[in-house]
CSV table of C-alpha atoms in Angstrom, one decimal:
chain,number,residue,atom,x,y,z
Q,1,UNK,CA,148.1,1.1,40.3
Q,2,UNK,CA,148.6,2.9,43.5
Q,3,UNK,CA,151.0,1.5,46.1
Q,4,UNK,CA,150.3,0.7,49.6
Q,5,UNK,CA,148.8,3.5,51.6
Q,6,UNK,CA,151.3,5.6,53.5
Q,7,UNK,CA,148.9,8.6,54.5
Q,8,UNK,CA,145.4,8.9,55.7
Q,9,UNK,CA,142.7,11.7,56.0
Q,10,UNK,CA,141.1,11.2,59.5
Q,11,UNK,CA,138.2,12.6,61.4
Q,12,UNK,CA,138.3,12.5,65.1
Q,13,UNK,CA,135.4,11.8,67.3
Q,14,UNK,CA,135.4,15.5,68.4
Q,15,UNK,CA,135.1,16.7,65.0
Q,16,UNK,CA,138.7,17.7,64.3
Q,17,UNK,CA,140.2,16.7,61.1
Q,18,UNK,CA,143.8,15.8,60.1
Q,19,UNK,CA,146.2,14.1,57.7
Q,20,UNK,CA,148.2,11.3,59.4
Q,21,UNK,CA,150.9,9.0,58.5
Q,22,UNK,CA,149.3,5.4,58.6
Q,23,UNK,CA,152.1,4.3,60.9
Q,24,UNK,CA,150.5,6.7,63.6
Q,25,UNK,CA,147.3,4.8,63.6
Q,26,UNK,CA,147.1,2.1,66.2
Q,27,UNK,CA,146.4,-1.5,65.1
Q,28,UNK,CA,145.9,-0.4,61.4
Q,29,UNK,CA,147.9,-1.9,58.4
Q,30,UNK,CA,145.9,-1.1,55.3
Q,31,UNK,CA,146.8,-3.1,52.1
Q,32,UNK,CA,144.9,-1.0,49.7
Q,33,UNK,CA,143.6,2.7,49.5
Q,34,UNK,CA,140.1,1.2,50.0
Q,35,UNK,CA,140.8,0.0,53.4
Q,36,UNK,CA,139.2,2.7,55.4
Q,37,UNK,CA,138.3,1.9,59.0
Q,38,UNK,CA,136.2,3.3,62.0
Q,39,UNK,CA,136.9,3.3,65.6
Q,40,UNK,CA,140.7,3.6,65.4
Q,41,UNK,CA,143.1,5.3,67.8
Q,42,UNK,CA,144.8,8.0,66.0
Q,43,UNK,CA,147.8,10.2,66.6
Q,44,UNK,CA,147.2,13.8,67.7
Q,45,UNK,CA,149.9,16.4,68.7
Q,46,UNK,CA,149.2,19.9,70.1
Q,47,UNK,CA,151.3,22.8,71.6
Q,48,UNK,CA,149.9,24.6,74.6
Q,49,UNK,CA,151.7,27.1,76.6
Q,50,UNK,CA,155.0,26.2,75.0
Q,51,UNK,CA,154.6,22.6,75.9
Q,52,UNK,CA,154.2,20.0,73.2
Q,53,UNK,CA,151.5,17.3,74.0
Q,54,UNK,CA,151.2,14.0,72.0
Q,55,UNK,CA,148.5,11.3,72.4
Q,56,UNK,CA,146.0,9.0,70.6
Q,57,UNK,CA,142.4,9.8,70.3
Q,58,UNK,CA,139.5,8.0,68.8
Q,59,UNK,CA,138.7,8.7,65.1
Q,60,UNK,CA,137.7,7.3,61.7
Q,61,UNK,CA,140.1,6.8,58.7
Q,62,UNK,CA,138.0,8.2,55.9
Q,63,UNK,CA,140.4,8.3,53.0
Q,64,UNK,CA,143.8,6.8,52.3
Q,65,UNK,CA,146.6,7.7,49.7
Q,66,UNK,CA,149.7,6.2,48.4
Q,67,UNK,CA,151.5,9.3,49.3
Q,68,UNK,CA,150.6,12.8,50.4
Q,69,UNK,CA,150.1,14.2,46.7
Q,70,UNK,CA,147.8,11.3,45.9
Q,71,UNK,CA,145.8,11.9,49.0
Q,72,UNK,CA,145.4,15.7,48.4
Q,73,UNK,CA,144.3,15.0,44.8
Q,74,UNK,CA,141.7,12.7,45.9
Q,75,UNK,CA,140.5,15.3,48.7
Q,76,UNK,CA,140.3,17.8,45.8
Q,77,UNK,CA,138.0,15.6,43.6
Q,78,UNK,CA,135.7,15.3,46.4
Q,79,UNK,CA,136.1,19.1,47.2
Q,80,UNK,CA,137.2,18.5,50.7
Q,81,UNK,CA,139.5,21.2,52.2
Q,82,UNK,CA,143.0,20.2,53.3
Q,83,UNK,CA,142.9,20.4,57.2
Q,84,UNK,CA,145.5,22.5,59.1
Q,85,UNK,CA,146.5,19.4,61.2
Q,86,UNK,CA,149.0,17.5,59.3
Q,87,UNK,CA,151.0,14.8,61.0
Q,88,UNK,CA,152.9,13.5,58.2
Q,89,UNK,CA,156.4,14.3,56.8
Q,90,UNK,CA,156.6,14.4,53.1
Q,91,UNK,CA,159.6,12.6,51.5
Q,92,UNK,CA,161.7,14.1,48.7
Q,93,UNK,CA,160.9,11.3,46.2
Q,94,UNK,CA,157.2,12.3,46.3
Q,95,UNK,CA,157.5,15.0,43.7
Q,96,UNK,CA,156.8,17.8,46.1
Q,97,UNK,CA,156.8,21.0,44.1
Q,98,UNK,CA,159.7,23.3,45.1
Q,99,UNK,CA,159.1,25.9,42.2
Q,100,UNK,CA,160.4,29.6,42.9
Q,101,UNK,CA,158.4,32.5,41.9
Q,102,UNK,CA,159.3,34.4,38.8
Q,103,UNK,CA,160.5,38.0,39.4
Q,104,UNK,CA,157.8,40.4,38.6
Q,105,UNK,CA,158.5,43.2,36.2
Q,106,UNK,CA,157.8,46.8,37.5
Q,107,UNK,CA,155.2,48.0,35.0
Q,108,UNK,CA,154.5,51.4,36.7
Q,109,UNK,CA,154.1,54.4,34.6
Q,110,UNK,CA,156.9,56.2,36.8
Q,111,UNK,CA,159.3,53.4,35.6
Q,112,UNK,CA,159.3,54.5,32.1
Q,113,UNK,CA,158.4,58.2,32.0
Q,114,UNK,CA,160.1,61.2,33.5
Q,115,UNK,CA,157.9,63.2,35.9
Q,116,UNK,CA,157.6,66.0,33.5
Q,117,UNK,CA,156.2,63.9,30.6
Q,118,UNK,CA,153.7,62.5,32.9
Q,119,UNK,CA,152.3,65.8,33.6
Q,120,UNK,CA,152.0,66.5,29.9
Q,121,UNK,CA,150.9,63.1,28.8
Q,122,UNK,CA,153.7,62.9,26.4
Q,123,UNK,CA,155.3,59.7,27.8
Q,124,UNK,CA,156.0,56.8,25.2
Q,125,UNK,CA,154.0,53.8,26.6
Q,126,UNK,CA,154.7,51.5,23.7
Q,127,UNK,CA,157.8,50.0,24.6
Q,128,UNK,CA,159.3,48.2,27.6
Q,129,UNK,CA,162.9,49.5,28.2
Q,130,UNK,CA,164.6,46.1,28.7
Q,131,UNK,CA,163.1,43.6,26.1
Q,132,UNK,CA,161.2,45.7,23.5
Q,133,UNK,CA,157.8,44.2,24.3
Q,134,UNK,CA,155.1,46.6,23.4
Q,135,UNK,CA,152.3,47.4,26.0
Q,136,UNK,CA,149.3,49.5,25.5
Q,137,UNK,CA,148.7,52.9,27.1
Q,138,UNK,CA,146.7,53.2,30.3
Q,139,UNK,CA,144.8,56.2,29.2
């Protein structure tokens, strides 16, 4: 069973969309993820000319999640795009992925063949020099 909602997907009356911490919605204390609401004052932050402006604007709470990942998963099921405006800080215990990309191997022809063998098509494309893995010829 999901916990108490901590994050909300909101649609402002002017059409902008955002993901907001429920603490940044005035007079709103949802007990379950089904407690959506209309006509709420929702936090908004913008930067114009190097100056940061923060205020509350009217909007509708459309979807709630127990955490950020839960909300994004619900949005994905509905095929809704995640908006650029996110006013929610993820917490480390929420299992946010921090995987690093694996190093890519350089599988270019030049990495395995001398220039003269490339011109004569005599290069051995069958083996990778480091681990012995076989690869097919590009010709």
